[in-house]
Coordinates of C-alpha atoms in Angstrom, one line a residue:
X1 CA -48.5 -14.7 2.4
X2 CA -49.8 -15.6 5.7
X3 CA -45.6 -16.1 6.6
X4 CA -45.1 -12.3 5.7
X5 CA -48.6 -11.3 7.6
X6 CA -47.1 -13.1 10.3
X7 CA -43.5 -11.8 10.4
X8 CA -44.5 -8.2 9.9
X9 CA -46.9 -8.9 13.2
X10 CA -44.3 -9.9 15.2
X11 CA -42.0 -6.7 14.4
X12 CA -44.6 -4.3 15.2
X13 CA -45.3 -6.4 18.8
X14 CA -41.9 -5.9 19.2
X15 CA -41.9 -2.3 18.4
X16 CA -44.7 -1.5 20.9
X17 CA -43.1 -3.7 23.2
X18 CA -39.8 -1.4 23.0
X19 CA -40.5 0.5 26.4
X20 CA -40.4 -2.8 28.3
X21 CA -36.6 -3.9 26.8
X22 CA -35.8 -0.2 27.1
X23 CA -36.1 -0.7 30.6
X24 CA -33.7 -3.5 31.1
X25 CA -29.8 -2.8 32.0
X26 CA -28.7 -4.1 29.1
X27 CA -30.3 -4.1 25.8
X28 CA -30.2 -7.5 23.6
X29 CA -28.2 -6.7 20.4
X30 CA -27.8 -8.7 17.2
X31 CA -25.0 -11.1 16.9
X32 CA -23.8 -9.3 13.7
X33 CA -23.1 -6.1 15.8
X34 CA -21.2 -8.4 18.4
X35 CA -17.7 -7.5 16.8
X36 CA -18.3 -4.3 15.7
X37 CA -19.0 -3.2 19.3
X38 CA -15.9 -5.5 20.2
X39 CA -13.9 -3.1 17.4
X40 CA -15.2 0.3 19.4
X41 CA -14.0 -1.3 22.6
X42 CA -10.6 -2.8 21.6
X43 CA -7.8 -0.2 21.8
X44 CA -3.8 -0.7 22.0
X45 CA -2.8 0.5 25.3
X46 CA 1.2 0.0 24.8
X47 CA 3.2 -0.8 21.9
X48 CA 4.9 -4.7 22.1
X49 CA 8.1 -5.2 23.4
X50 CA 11.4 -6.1 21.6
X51 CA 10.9 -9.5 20.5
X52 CA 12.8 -12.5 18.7
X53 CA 16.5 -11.3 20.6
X54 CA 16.5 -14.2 23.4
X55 CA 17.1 -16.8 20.5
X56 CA 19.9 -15.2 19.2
X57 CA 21.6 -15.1 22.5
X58 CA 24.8 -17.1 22.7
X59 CA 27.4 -17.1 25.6
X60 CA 26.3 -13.6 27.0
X61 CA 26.5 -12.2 23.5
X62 CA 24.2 -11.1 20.6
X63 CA 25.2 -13.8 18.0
X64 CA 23.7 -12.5 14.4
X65 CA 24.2 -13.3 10.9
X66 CA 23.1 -11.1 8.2
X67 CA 19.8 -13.0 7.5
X68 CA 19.3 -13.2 11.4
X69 CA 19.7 -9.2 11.9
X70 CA 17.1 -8.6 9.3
X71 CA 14.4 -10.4 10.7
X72 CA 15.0 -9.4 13.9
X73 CA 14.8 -5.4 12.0
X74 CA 11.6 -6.4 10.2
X75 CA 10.1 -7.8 13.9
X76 CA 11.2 -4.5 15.8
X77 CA 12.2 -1.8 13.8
X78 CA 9.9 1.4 14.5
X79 CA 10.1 2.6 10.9
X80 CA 8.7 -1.1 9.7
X81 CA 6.0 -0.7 12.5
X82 CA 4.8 3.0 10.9
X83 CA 5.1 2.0 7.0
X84 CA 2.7 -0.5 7.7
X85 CA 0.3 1.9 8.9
X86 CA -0.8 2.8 5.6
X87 CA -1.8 -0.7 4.9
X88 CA -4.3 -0.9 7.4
X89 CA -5.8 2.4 6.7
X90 CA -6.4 1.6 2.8
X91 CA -8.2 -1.8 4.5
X92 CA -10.5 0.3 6.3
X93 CA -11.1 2.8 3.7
X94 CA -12.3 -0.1 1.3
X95 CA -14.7 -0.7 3.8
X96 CA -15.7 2.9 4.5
X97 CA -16.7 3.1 0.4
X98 CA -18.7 0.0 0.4
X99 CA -20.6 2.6 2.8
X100 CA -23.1 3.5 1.0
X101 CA -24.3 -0.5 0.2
X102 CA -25.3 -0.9 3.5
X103 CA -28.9 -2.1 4.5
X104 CA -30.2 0.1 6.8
X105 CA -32.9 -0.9 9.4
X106 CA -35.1 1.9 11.2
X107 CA -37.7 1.4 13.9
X108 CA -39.7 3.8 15.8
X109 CA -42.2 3.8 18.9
X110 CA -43.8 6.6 20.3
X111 CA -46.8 7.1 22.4
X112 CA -48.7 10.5 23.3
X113 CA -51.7 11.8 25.8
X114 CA -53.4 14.5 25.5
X115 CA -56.9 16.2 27.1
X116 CA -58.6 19.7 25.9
X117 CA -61.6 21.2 26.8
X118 CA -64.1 20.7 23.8
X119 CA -64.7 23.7 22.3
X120 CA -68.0 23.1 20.0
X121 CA -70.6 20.0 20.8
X122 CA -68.8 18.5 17.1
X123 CA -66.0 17.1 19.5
X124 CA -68.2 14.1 21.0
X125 CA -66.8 15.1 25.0
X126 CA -67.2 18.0 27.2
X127 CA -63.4 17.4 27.6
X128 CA -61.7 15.5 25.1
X129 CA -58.9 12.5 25.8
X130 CA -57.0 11.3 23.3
X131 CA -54.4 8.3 23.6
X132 CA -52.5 8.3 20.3
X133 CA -49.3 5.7 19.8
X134 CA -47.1 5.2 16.6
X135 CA -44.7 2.6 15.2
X136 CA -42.9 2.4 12.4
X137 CA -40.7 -0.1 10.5
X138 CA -38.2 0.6 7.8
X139 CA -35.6 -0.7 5.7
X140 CA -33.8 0.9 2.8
X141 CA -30.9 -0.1 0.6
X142 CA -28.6 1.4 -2.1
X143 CA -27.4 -1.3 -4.9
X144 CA -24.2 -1.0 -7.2
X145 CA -26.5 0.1 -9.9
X146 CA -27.6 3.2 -8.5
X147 CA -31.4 2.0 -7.8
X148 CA -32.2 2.9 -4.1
X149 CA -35.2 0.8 -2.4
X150 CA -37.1 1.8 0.5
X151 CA -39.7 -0.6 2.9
X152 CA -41.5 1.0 5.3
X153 CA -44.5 -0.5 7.5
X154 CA -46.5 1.7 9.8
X155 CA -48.8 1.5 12.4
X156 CA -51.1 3.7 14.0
X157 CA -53.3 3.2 17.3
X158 CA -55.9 6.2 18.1
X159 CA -58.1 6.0 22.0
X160 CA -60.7 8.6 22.5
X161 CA -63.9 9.3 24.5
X162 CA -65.0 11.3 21.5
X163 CA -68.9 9.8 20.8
X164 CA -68.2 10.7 17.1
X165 CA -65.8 8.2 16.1
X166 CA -67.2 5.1 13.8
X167 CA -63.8 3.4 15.3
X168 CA -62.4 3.7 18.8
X169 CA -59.7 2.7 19.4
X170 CA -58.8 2.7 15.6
X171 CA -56.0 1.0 14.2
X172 CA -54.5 2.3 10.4
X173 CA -51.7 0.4 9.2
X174 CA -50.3 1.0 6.0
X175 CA -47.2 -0.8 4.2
X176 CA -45.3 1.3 1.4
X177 CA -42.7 0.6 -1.2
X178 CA -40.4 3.3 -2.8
X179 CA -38.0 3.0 -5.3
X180 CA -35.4 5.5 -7.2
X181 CA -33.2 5.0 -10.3
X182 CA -30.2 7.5 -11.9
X183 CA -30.9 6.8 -15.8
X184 CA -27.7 9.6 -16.6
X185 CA -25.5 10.6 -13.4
X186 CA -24.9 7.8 -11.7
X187 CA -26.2 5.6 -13.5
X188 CA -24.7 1.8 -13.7
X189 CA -22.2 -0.1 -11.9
X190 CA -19.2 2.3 -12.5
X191 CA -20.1 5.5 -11.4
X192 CA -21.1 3.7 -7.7
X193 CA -18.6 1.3 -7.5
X194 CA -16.0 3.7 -8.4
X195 CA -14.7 4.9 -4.9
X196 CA -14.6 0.9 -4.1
X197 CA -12.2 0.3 -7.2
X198 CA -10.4 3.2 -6.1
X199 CA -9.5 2.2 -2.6
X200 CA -8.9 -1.0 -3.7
X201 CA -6.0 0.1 -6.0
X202 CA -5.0 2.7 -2.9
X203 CA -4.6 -1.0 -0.8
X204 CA -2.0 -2.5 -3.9
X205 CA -0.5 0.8 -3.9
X206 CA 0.2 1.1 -0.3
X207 CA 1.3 -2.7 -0.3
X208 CA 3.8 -1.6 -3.3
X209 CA 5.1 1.5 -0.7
X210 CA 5.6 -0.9 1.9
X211 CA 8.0 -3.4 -0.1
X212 CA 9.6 0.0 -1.1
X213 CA 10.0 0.4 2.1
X214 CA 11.3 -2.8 3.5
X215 CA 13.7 -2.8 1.0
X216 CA 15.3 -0.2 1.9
X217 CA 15.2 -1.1 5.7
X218 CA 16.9 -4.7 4.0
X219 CA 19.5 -2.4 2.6
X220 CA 20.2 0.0 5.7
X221 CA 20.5 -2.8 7.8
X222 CA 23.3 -5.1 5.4
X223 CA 25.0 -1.3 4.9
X224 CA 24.7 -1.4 9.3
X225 CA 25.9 -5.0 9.8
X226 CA 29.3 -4.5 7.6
X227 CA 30.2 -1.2 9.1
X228 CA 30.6 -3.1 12.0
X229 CA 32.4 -5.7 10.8
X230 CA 34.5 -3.1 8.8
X231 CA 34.8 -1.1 11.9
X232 CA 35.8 -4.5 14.0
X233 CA 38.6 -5.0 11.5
X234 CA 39.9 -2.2 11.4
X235 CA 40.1 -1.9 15.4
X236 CA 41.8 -5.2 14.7
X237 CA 44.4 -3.9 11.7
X238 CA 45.3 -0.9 14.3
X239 CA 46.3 -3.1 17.7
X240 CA 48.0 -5.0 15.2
X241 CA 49.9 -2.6 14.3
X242 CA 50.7 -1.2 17.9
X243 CA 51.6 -4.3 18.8
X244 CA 54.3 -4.2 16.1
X245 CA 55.3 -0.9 16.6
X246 CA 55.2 -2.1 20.7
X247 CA 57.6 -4.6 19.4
X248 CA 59.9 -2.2 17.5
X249 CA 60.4 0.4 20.6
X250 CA 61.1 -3.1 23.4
X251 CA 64.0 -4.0 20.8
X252 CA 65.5 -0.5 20.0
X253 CA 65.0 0.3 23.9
X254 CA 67.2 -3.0 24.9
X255 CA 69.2 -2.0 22.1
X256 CA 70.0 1.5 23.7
X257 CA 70.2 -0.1 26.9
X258 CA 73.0 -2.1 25.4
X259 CA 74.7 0.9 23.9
X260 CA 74.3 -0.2 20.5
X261 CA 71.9 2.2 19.8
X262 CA 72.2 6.1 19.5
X263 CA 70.1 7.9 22.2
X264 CA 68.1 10.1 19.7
X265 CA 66.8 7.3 17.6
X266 CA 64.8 5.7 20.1
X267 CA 62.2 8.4 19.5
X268 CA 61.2 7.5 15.8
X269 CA 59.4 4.3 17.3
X270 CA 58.8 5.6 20.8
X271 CA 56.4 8.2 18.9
X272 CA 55.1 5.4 16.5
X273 CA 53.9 3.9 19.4
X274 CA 51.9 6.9 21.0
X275 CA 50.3 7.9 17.5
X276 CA 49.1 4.4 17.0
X277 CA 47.5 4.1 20.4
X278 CA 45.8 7.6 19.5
X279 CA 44.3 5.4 16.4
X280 CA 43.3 2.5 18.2
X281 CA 41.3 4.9 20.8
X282 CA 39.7 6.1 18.1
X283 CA 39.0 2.9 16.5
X284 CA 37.3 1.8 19.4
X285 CA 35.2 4.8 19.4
X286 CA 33.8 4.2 15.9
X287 CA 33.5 -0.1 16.7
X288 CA 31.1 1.3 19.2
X289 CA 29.5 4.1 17.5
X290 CA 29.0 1.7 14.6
X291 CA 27.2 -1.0 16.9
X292 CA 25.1 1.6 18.3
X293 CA 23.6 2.1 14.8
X294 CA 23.4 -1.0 14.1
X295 CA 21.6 -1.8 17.6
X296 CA 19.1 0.8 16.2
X297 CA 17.9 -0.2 13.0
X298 CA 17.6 -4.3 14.6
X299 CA 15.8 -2.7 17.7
X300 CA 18.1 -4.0 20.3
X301 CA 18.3 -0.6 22.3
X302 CA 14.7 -0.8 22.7
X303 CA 15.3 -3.3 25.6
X304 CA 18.1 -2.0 28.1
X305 CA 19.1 -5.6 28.4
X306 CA 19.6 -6.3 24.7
X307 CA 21.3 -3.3 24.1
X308 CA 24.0 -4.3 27.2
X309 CA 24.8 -7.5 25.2
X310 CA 28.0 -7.8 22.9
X311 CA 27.7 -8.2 19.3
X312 CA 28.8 -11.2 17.7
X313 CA 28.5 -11.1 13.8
X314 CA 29.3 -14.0 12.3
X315 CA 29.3 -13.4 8.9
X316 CA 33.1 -12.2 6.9
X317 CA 33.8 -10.0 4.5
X318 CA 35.4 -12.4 2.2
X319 CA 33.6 -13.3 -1.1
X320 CA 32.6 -16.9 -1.0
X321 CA 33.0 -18.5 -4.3
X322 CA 32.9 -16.9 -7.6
X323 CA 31.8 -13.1 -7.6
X324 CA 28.8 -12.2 -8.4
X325 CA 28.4 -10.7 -11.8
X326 CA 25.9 -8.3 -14.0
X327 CA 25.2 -6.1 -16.9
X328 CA 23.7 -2.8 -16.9
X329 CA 20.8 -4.2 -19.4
X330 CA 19.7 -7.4 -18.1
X331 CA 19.6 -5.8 -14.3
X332 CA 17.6 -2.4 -15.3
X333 CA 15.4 -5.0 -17.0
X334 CA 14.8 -6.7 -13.9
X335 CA 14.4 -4.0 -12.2
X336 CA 11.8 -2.4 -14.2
X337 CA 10.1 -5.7 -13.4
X338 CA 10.3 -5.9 -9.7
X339 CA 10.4 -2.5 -8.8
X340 CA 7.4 -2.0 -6.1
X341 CA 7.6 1.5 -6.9
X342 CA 6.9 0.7 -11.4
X343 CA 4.1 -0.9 -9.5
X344 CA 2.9 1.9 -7.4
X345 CA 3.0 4.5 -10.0
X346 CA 0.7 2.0 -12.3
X347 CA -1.8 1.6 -9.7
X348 CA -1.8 5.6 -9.3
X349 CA -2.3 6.1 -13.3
X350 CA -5.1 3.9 -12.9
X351 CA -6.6 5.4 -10.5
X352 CA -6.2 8.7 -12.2
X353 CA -8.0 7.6 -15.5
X354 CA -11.0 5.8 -13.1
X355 CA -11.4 9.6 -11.6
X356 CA -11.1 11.3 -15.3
X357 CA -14.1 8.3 -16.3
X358 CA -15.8 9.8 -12.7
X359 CA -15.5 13.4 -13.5
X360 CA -17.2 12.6 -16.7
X361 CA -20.2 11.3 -15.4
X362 CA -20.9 13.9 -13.2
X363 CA -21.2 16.5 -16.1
X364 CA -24.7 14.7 -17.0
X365 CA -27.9 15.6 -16.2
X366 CA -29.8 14.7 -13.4
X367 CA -32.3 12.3 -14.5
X368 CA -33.8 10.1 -12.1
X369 CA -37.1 7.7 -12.2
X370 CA -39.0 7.0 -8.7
X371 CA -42.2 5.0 -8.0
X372 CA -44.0 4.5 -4.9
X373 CA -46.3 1.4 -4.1
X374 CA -49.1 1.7 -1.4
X375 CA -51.2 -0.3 0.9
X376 CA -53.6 0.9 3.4
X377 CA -55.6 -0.8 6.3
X378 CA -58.1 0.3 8.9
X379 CA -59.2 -1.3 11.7
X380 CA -60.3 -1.4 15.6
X381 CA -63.9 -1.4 17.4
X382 CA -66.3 -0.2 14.8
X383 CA -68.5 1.6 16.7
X384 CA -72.5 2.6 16.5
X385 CA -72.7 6.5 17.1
X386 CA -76.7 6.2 15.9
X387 CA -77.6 4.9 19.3
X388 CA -76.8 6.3 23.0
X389 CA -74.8 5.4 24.5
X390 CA -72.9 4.1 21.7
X391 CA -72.3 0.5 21.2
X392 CA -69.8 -1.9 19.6
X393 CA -71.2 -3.6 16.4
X394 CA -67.8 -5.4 15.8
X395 CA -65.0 -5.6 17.5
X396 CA -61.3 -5.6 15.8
X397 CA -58.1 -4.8 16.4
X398 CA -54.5 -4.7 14.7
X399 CA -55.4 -7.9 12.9
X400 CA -57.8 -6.6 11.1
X401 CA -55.6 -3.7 9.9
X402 CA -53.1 -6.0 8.5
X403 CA -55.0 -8.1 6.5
X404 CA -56.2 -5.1 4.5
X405 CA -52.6 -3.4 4.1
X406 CA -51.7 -7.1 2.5
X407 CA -55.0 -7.4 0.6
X408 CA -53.9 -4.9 -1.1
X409 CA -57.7 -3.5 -1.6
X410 CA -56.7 0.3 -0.6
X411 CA -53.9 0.7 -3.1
X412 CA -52.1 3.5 -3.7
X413 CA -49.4 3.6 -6.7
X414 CA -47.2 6.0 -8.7
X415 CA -44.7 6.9 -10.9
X416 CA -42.6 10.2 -11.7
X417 CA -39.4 11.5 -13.3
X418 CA -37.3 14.2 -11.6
X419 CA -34.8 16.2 -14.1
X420 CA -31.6 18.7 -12.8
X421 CA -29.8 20.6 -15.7
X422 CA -27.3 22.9 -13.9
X423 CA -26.4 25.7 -16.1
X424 CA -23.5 26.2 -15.3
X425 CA -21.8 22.9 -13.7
X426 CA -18.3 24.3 -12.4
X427 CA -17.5 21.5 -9.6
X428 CA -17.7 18.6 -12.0
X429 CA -15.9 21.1 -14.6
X430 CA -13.7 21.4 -11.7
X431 CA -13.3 17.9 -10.5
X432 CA -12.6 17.0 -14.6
X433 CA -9.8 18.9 -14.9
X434 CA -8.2 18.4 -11.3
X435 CA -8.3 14.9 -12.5
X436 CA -6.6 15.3 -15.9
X437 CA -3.8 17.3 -14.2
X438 CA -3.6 14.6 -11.6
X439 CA -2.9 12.1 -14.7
X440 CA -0.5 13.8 -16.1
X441 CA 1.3 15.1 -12.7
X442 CA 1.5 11.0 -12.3
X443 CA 2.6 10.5 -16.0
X444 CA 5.7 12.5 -15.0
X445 CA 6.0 11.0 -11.9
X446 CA 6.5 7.6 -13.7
X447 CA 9.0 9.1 -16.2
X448 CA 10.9 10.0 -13.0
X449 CA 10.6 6.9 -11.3
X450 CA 12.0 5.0 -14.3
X451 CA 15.0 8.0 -14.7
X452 CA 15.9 7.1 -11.1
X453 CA 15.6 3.4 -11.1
X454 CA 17.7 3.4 -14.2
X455 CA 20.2 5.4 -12.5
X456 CA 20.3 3.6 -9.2
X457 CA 20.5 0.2 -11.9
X458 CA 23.4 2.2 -13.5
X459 CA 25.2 3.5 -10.5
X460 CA 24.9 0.1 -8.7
X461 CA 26.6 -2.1 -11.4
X462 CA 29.6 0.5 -12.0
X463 CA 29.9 0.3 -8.4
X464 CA 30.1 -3.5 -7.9
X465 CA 32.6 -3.3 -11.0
X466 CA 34.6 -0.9 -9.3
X467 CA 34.4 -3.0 -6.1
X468 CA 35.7 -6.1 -7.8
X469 CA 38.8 -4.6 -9.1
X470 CA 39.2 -2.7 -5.8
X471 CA 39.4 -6.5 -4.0
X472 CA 41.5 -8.0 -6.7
X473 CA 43.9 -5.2 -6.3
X474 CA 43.9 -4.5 -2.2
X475 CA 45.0 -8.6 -2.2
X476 CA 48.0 -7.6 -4.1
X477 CA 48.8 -4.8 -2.6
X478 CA 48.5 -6.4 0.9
X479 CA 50.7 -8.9 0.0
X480 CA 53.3 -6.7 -1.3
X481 CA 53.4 -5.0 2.0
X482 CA 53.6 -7.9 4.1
X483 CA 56.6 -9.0 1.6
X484 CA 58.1 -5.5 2.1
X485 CA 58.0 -5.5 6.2
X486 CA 59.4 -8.5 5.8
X487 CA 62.6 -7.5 4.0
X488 CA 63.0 -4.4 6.0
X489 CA 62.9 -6.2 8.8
X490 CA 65.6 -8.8 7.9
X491 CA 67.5 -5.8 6.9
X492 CA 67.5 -4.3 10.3
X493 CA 68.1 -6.9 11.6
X494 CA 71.1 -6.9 10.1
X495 CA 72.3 -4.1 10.3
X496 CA 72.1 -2.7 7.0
X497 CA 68.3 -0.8 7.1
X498 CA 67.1 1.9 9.6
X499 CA 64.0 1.9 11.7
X500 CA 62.4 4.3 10.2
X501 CA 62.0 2.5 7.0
X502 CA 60.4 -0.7 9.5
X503 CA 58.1 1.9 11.2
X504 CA 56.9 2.6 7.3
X505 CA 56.9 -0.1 6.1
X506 CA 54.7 -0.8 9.3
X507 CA 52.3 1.6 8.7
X508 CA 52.1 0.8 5.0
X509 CA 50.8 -2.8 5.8
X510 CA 48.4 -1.6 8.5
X511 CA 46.9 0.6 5.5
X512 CA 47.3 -2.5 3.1
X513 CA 45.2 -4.8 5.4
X514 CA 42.6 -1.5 6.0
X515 CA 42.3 -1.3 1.8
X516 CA 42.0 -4.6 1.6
X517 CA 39.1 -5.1 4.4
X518 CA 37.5 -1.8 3.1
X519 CA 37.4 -3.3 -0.5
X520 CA 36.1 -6.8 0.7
X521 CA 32.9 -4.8 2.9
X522 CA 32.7 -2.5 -0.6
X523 CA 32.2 -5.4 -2.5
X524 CA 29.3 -7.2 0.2
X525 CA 27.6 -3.3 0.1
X526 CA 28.2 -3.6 -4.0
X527 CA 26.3 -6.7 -4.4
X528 CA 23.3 -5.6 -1.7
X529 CA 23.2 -2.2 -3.7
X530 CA 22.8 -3.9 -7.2
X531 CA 19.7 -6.4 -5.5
X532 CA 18.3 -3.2 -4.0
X533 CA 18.4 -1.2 -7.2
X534 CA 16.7 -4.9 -9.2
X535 CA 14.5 -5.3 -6.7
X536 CA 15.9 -8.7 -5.7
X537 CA 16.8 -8.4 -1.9
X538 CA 13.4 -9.5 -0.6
X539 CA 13.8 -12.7 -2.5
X540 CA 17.6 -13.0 -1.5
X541 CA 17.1 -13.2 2.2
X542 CA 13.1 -15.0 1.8
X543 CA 11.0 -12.3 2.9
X544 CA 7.4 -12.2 2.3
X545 CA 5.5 -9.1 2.2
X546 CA 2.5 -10.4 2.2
X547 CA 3.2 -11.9 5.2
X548 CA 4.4 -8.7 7.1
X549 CA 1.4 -6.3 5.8
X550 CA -0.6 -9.0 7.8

């Protein structure tokens, strides 16, 4: 008791020693409120620059495998940077509905002269001067249960030259203690903690939106990477193919040089020639319109000195080893599994039936118990009026005023009920059925989420079918047409073909080796498209999500 006596002391000293600190240029605060005042001051001035590119830097050229691009997409990739976004919002709206949990500390000081001419002898002083100071201590607190409690310690210092006063200067103190309890709405855990649970889930949800949402940056940026290579080849397949069409129009020119050729049919390869520069032009054109997309979605043309470096992609479009196989039924059962987005609709539904639970409670009355608990003090320079002029008989102070508030011999103590019983209640009525609707909005919303997953699952596996045929087949045919330029050419050679069937036979290999590159970068999109649609490409190149919602 005497460590309480003494603890409330020293907070009212401090309180009536507030003008004092008030005056100094900076004002103590609590080490708790160190890093919140650290959190008001800290803002981002600039966004990071492009990072992770230097190591990948090889010979004056961007040197990336698959694996490497999508890091270096999941370090610097704008769309990354803003899906996370949500993430840290949901953190700081968990803290914003443990709100209401808070402790709350209030203090007051205030101090107030005043002097007015007596207007009847009753007053004690032809002109009456009073000196009159206040301060006040408080704390208050909500629980999870509902039950709100409310300390409050106040102290009261009164100076006068009235003759009339039994104390002067008199000191009341008084401590009281208030309490209030929901016993229907609001009442409990559930009803209070209910916005907590609820951003809680809104945090798992928006982690589940952000693996969504890598994923598909994962997929955009494998689909990228091979339309470069594809695009690379194909530049490749078409100065091949000048060159042999080159080749074709230097021997029939020093053929008709010779005279062993007729003057008109030099233009059948002369005009191969010209058409299959007009290709390679325009292969080029799409090599680098490709590697600017590409640049994007990695980040490289954030920095003008990345984006000036040459691409080097390492990784072919040749299956290594066995191809990768699948059935519709095992991978829609993984992917109802992995899905983040199964995941996301789940934590919405239960979000939905915490609101409906909510909306529930509100609809009950407003019964509510509160007590108050009160102790009152008096004290100061008890004075003798009888004689004149007056005298002290004992003098007293703030002391004295405490010990009475905590002897608890001026008590003052009750108890009452306060009942609400709206009528007509149409904002819960309201709040029920938005939530109902809500539920079954998001019921639907599952049902479509499961009808698209098992039609990406569906669409994915036909299509890595389709691509394994396609590669089996474009082999064959390629080496067909290499067989077939082959024996035109020994026939020319010969003397027994015509050029024109070279130039075709030409032209048909070119589009043999384009098939045969297109089916082999059909096949690598195949196989990321049927780990996208499962939900298995985060795993396949060892990314952690947990790691990037940091």
């Amino acid at each position: 008791m005497k460590f309480a006596r003494a603890s409330l002391a020293c907070g009212i000293f401090l309180l009536l020693a507030a003008p004092p600190l008030l005056a100094q240029k900076s004002f103590p605060l609590p080490r708790y409120l160190y890093g919140q005042q650290t959190l008001r001051m800290k803002a981002q001035t600039g966004l990071p620059a492009a990072r992770g590119f230097q190591d990948y830097v090889v010979g004056g050229q961007l040197r990336l495998s698959v694996e490497n691009a999508i890091r270096l997409a999941l370090a610097n990739n704008t769309d990354v940077q803003l899906d996370r976004s949500p993430i840290d919002m949901a953190k700081y709206a968990i803290e914003n509905a443990k709100a209401p949990f808070d402790p709350g500390v209030s203090a007051g000081f205030n101090s107030t002269r005043s002097n007015a001419p007596a207007y009847t002898q009753l007053q004690g002083a032809p002109t009456v001067s009073t000196l009159n100071q206040q301060a006040t201590l408080g704390y208050n607190q909500t629980f999870k249960t509902g039950t709100n409690v409310q300390f409050g310690l106040q102290a009261q210092k009164l100076s006068t030259n009235s003759t009339f006063n039994f104390f002067n200067p008199s000191v009341n103190a008084d401590f009281a203690f208030t309490f209030s309890q929901p016993l229907l709405r609001n009442r409990g855990v559930f009803p209070n903690t209910a916005p907590i649970v609820i951003a809680q889930r809104n945090l798992s949800q928006a982690r589940a939106n952000f693996e969504a949402e890598v994923n598909n940056i994962i997929q955009l940026v494998v689909a990228r990477y091979w339309n470069v290579v594809q695009a690379r080849e194909n530049l490749a397949v078409q100065k091949k193919s000048l060159a042999q069409a080159q080749q074709s129009y230097d021997r029939d020119k020093h053929a008709l040089e010779l005279g062993a050729l007729p003057p008109l049919d030099i233009y059948s390869s002369q005009s191969q020639v010209a058409q299959r520069r007009v290709t390679v032009i325009q292969a080029q054109y799409a090599l680098m319109q490709a590697e600017d997309d590409f640049r994007n979605v990695i980040g490289a043309d954030l920095d003008p000195n990345i984006r000036a470096l040459d691409l080097d992609l390492t990784d072919t479009p040749q299956p290594a080893g066995p191809m990768f196989s699948t059935d519709i039924p095992s991978a829609l059962a993984k992917a109802l599994a992995n899905r983040p987005e199964i995941e996301s609709v789940r934590e919405q539904l239960m979000n939905d039936q915490t609101g409906i639970r909510l909306a529930h409670n509100q609809l009950e009355p407003d019964l509510s118990l509160t007590g108050i608990f009160q102790s009152n003090g008096l004290g100061g320079d008890e004075i003798n009026t009888a004689v004149t002029p007056p005298i002290i008989i004992s003098p007293g102070g703030f002391g004295d005023a405490l010990h009475q508030v905590f002897g608890f011999g001026y008590p003052v103590y009750g108890m009452g009920f306060t009942f609400g019983f709206p009528i007509k209640n149409r904002a819960a009525e309201a709040s029920l059925g938005d939530a109902l609707v809500a539920r079954r909005h998001d019921l639907y919303s599952e049902r479509q989420i499961r009808q698209i997953i098992t039609l990406d699952v569906t669409n994915a596996v036909h299509q890595l079918e389709e691509s394994k045929l396609s590669t089996e087949a474009a082999k064959i045919s390629y080496n067909l047409a290499q067989k077939n330029l082959q024996a035109e050419q020994h026939k020319y050679e010969l003397g027994a073909g015509q050029i024109q069937f070279v130039l075709q036979a030409q032209t048909e290999l070119a589009q043999a080796e384009q098939s045969m590159v297109d089916a082999q970068v059909g096949y690598q999109l195949a196989v990321t498209a049927v780990e996208h649609a499962t939900g298995g490409l985060l795993d396949r190149f060892h990314v952690e999500i947990a790691t990037l919602a940091r």
